[in-house]
Tab-separated table of C-alpha atoms in Angstrom:
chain	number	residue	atom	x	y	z
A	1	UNK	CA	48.269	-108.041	54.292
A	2	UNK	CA	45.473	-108.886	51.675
A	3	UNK	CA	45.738	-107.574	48.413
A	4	UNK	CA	43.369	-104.299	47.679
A	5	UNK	CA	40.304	-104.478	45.763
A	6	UNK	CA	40.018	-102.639	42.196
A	7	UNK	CA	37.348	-100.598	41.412
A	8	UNK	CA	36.541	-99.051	38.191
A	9	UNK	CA	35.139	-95.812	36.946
A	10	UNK	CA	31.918	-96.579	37.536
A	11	UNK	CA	32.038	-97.906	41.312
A	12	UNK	CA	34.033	-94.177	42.068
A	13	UNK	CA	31.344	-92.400	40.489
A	14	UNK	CA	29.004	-94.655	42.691
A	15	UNK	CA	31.174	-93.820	45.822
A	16	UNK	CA	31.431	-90.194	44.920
A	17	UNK	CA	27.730	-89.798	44.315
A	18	UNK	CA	26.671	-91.346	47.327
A	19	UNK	CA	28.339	-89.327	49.705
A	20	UNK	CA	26.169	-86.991	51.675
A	21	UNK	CA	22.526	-87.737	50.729
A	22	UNK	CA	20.226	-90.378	49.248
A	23	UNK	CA	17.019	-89.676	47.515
A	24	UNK	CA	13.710	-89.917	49.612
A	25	UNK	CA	11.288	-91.746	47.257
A	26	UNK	CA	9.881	-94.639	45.988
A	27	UNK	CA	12.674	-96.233	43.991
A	28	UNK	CA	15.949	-94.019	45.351
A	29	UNK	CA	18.252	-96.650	43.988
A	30	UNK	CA	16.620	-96.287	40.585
A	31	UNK	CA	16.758	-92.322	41.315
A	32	UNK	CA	20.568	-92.709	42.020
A	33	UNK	CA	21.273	-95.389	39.188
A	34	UNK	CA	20.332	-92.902	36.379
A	35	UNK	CA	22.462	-90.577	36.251
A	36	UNK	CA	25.531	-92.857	36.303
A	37	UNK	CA	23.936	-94.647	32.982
A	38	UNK	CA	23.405	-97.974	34.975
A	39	UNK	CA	20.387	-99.832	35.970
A	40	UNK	CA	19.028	-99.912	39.770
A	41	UNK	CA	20.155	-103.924	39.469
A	42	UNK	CA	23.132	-103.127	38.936
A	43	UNK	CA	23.661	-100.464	41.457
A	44	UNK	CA	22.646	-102.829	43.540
A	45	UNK	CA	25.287	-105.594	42.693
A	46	UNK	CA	28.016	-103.053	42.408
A	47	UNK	CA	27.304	-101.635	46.130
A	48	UNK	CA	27.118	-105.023	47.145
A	49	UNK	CA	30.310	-106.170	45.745
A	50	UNK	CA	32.072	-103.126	47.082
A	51	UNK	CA	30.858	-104.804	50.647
A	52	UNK	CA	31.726	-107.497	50.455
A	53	UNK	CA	35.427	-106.761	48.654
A	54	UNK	CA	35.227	-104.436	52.257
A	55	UNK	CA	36.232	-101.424	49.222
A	56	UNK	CA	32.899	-100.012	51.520
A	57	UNK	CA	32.975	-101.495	55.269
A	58	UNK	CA	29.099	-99.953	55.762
A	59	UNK	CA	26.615	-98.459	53.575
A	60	UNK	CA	23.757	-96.173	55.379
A	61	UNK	CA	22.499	-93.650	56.997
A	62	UNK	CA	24.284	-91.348	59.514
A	63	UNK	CA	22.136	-91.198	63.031
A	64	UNK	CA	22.273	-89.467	66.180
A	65	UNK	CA	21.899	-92.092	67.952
A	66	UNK	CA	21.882	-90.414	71.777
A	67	UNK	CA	18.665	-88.966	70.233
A	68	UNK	CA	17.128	-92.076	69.429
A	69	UNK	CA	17.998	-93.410	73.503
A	70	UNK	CA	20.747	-94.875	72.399
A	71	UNK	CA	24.748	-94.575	72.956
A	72	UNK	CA	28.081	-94.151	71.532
A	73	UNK	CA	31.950	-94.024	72.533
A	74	UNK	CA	35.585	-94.035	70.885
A	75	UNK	CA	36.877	-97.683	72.149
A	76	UNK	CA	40.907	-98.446	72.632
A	77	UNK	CA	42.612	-101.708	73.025
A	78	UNK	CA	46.279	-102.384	73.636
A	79	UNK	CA	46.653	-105.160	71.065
A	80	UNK	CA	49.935	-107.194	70.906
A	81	UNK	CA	51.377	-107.143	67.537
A	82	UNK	CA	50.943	-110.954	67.583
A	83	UNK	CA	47.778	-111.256	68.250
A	84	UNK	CA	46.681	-108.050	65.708
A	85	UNK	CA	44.685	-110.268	63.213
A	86	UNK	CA	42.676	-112.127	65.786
A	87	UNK	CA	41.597	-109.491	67.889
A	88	UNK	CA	40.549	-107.065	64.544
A	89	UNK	CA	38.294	-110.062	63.503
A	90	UNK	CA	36.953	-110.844	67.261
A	91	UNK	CA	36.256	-107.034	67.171
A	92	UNK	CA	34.561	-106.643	64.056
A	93	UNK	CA	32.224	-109.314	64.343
A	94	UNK	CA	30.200	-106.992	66.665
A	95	UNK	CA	27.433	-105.174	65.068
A	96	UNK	CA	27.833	-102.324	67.649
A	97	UNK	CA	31.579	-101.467	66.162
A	98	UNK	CA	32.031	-99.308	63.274
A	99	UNK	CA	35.058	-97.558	62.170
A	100	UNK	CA	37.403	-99.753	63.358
A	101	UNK	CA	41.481	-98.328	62.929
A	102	UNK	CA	44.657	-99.393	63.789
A	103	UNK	CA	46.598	-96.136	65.101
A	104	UNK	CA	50.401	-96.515	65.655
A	105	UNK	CA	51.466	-95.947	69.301
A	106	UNK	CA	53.652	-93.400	70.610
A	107	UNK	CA	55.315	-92.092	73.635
A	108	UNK	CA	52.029	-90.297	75.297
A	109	UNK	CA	49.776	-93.621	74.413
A	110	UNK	CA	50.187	-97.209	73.460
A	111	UNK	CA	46.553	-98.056	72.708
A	112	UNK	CA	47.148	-99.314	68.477
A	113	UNK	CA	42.947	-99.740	68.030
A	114	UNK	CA	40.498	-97.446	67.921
A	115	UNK	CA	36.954	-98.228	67.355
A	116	UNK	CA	33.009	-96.569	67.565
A	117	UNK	CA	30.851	-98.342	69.670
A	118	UNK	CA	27.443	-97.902	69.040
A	119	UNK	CA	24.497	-99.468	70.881
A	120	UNK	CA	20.458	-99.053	70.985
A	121	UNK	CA	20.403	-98.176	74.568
A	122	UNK	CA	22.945	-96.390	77.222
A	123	UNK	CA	23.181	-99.906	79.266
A	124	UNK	CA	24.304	-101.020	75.463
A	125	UNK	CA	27.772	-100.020	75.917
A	126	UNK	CA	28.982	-101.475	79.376
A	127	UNK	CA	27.317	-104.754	77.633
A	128	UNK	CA	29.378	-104.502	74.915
A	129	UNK	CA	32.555	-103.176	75.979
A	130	UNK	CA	32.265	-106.359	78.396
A	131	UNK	CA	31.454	-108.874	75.347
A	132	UNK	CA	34.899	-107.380	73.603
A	133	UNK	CA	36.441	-108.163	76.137
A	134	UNK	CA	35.874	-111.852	77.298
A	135	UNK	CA	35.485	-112.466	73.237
A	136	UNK	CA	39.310	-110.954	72.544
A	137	UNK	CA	40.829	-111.797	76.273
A	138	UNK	CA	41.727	-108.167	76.265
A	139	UNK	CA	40.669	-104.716	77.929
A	140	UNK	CA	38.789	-102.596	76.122
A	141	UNK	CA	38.973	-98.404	76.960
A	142	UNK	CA	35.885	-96.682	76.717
A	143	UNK	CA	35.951	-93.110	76.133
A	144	UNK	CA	32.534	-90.780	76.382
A	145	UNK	CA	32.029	-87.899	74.159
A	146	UNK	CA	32.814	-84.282	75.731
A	147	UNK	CA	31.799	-82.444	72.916
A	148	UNK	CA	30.346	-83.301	69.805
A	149	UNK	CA	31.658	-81.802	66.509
A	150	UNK	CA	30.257	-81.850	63.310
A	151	UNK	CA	32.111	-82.590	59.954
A	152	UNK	CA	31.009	-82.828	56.896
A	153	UNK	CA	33.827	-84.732	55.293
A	154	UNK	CA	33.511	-85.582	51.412
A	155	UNK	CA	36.089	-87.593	49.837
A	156	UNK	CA	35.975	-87.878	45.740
A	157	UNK	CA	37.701	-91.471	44.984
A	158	UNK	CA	40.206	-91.163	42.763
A	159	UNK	CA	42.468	-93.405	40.460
């Protein structure tokens, strides 16, 4: 398992700031940057580092994206312990899959990863629920939203 990232006081105050909204404006990462006493650069670099240390797997806005024509499901696989690292990278190659998890198994289901799919278009999905799966050699489970929920879920980082 790789080793986690460190992240100091300033990248949780960062992480803690920008949950639930983002300035409208001009400059917004100059708007967010003051008040944590560092410059928009170095917002910048700090976000990006975060990325790219996957300490942050995305960084963005929040959609609807049915509202936009597009589409979205939960995803399962039934991934053989073996073959766990593979798969998770074949799988998260694709732009359409966010929030990616492995989930362990038990008695009433054996699927071990969950992911969102999330296309442009409702065709989207059938497309890329059928790339997973000749890309990983594996089924993938699509599962369509009932109901929707919302919740607003804020998480303060802490040491």
């Amino acid at each position: 398992m790789p080793e986690a990232a460190s992240i100091d006081a300033v990248d949780r105050a960062i992480i803690d700031s920008l949950q639930g909204g983002f300035p409208l404006c001009e400059r917004p990462y100059a708007e967010v940057a003051g008040p944590l006493g560092i410059s928009e650069d170095q917002l910048l670099e700090r976000l990006q580092a975060m990325l790219d240390a996957r300490v942050l797997t995305r960084f963005g806005p929040m959609f609807q994206v049915e509202r936009m024509g597009g589409a979205f499901v939960l995803a399962a696989m039934r991934v053989p312990e073996a073959d766990w690292q593979r798969v998770l990278e074949v799988v998260n190659a694709f732009p359409q899959v966010a929030h990616n998890y492995r989930r362990e198994s038990d008695r009433n289901c054996d699927f071990n990863m969950w992911f969102v799919l999330a296309t442009e278009t409702a065709d989207g999905i059938a497309a890329a629920v059928r790339s997973i799966e000749e890309a990983s050699g594996l089924p993938v489970f699509p599962f369509p939203k009932l109901q929707e929920y919302f919740v607003e879920m804020k998480l303060a980082v802490r040491t």
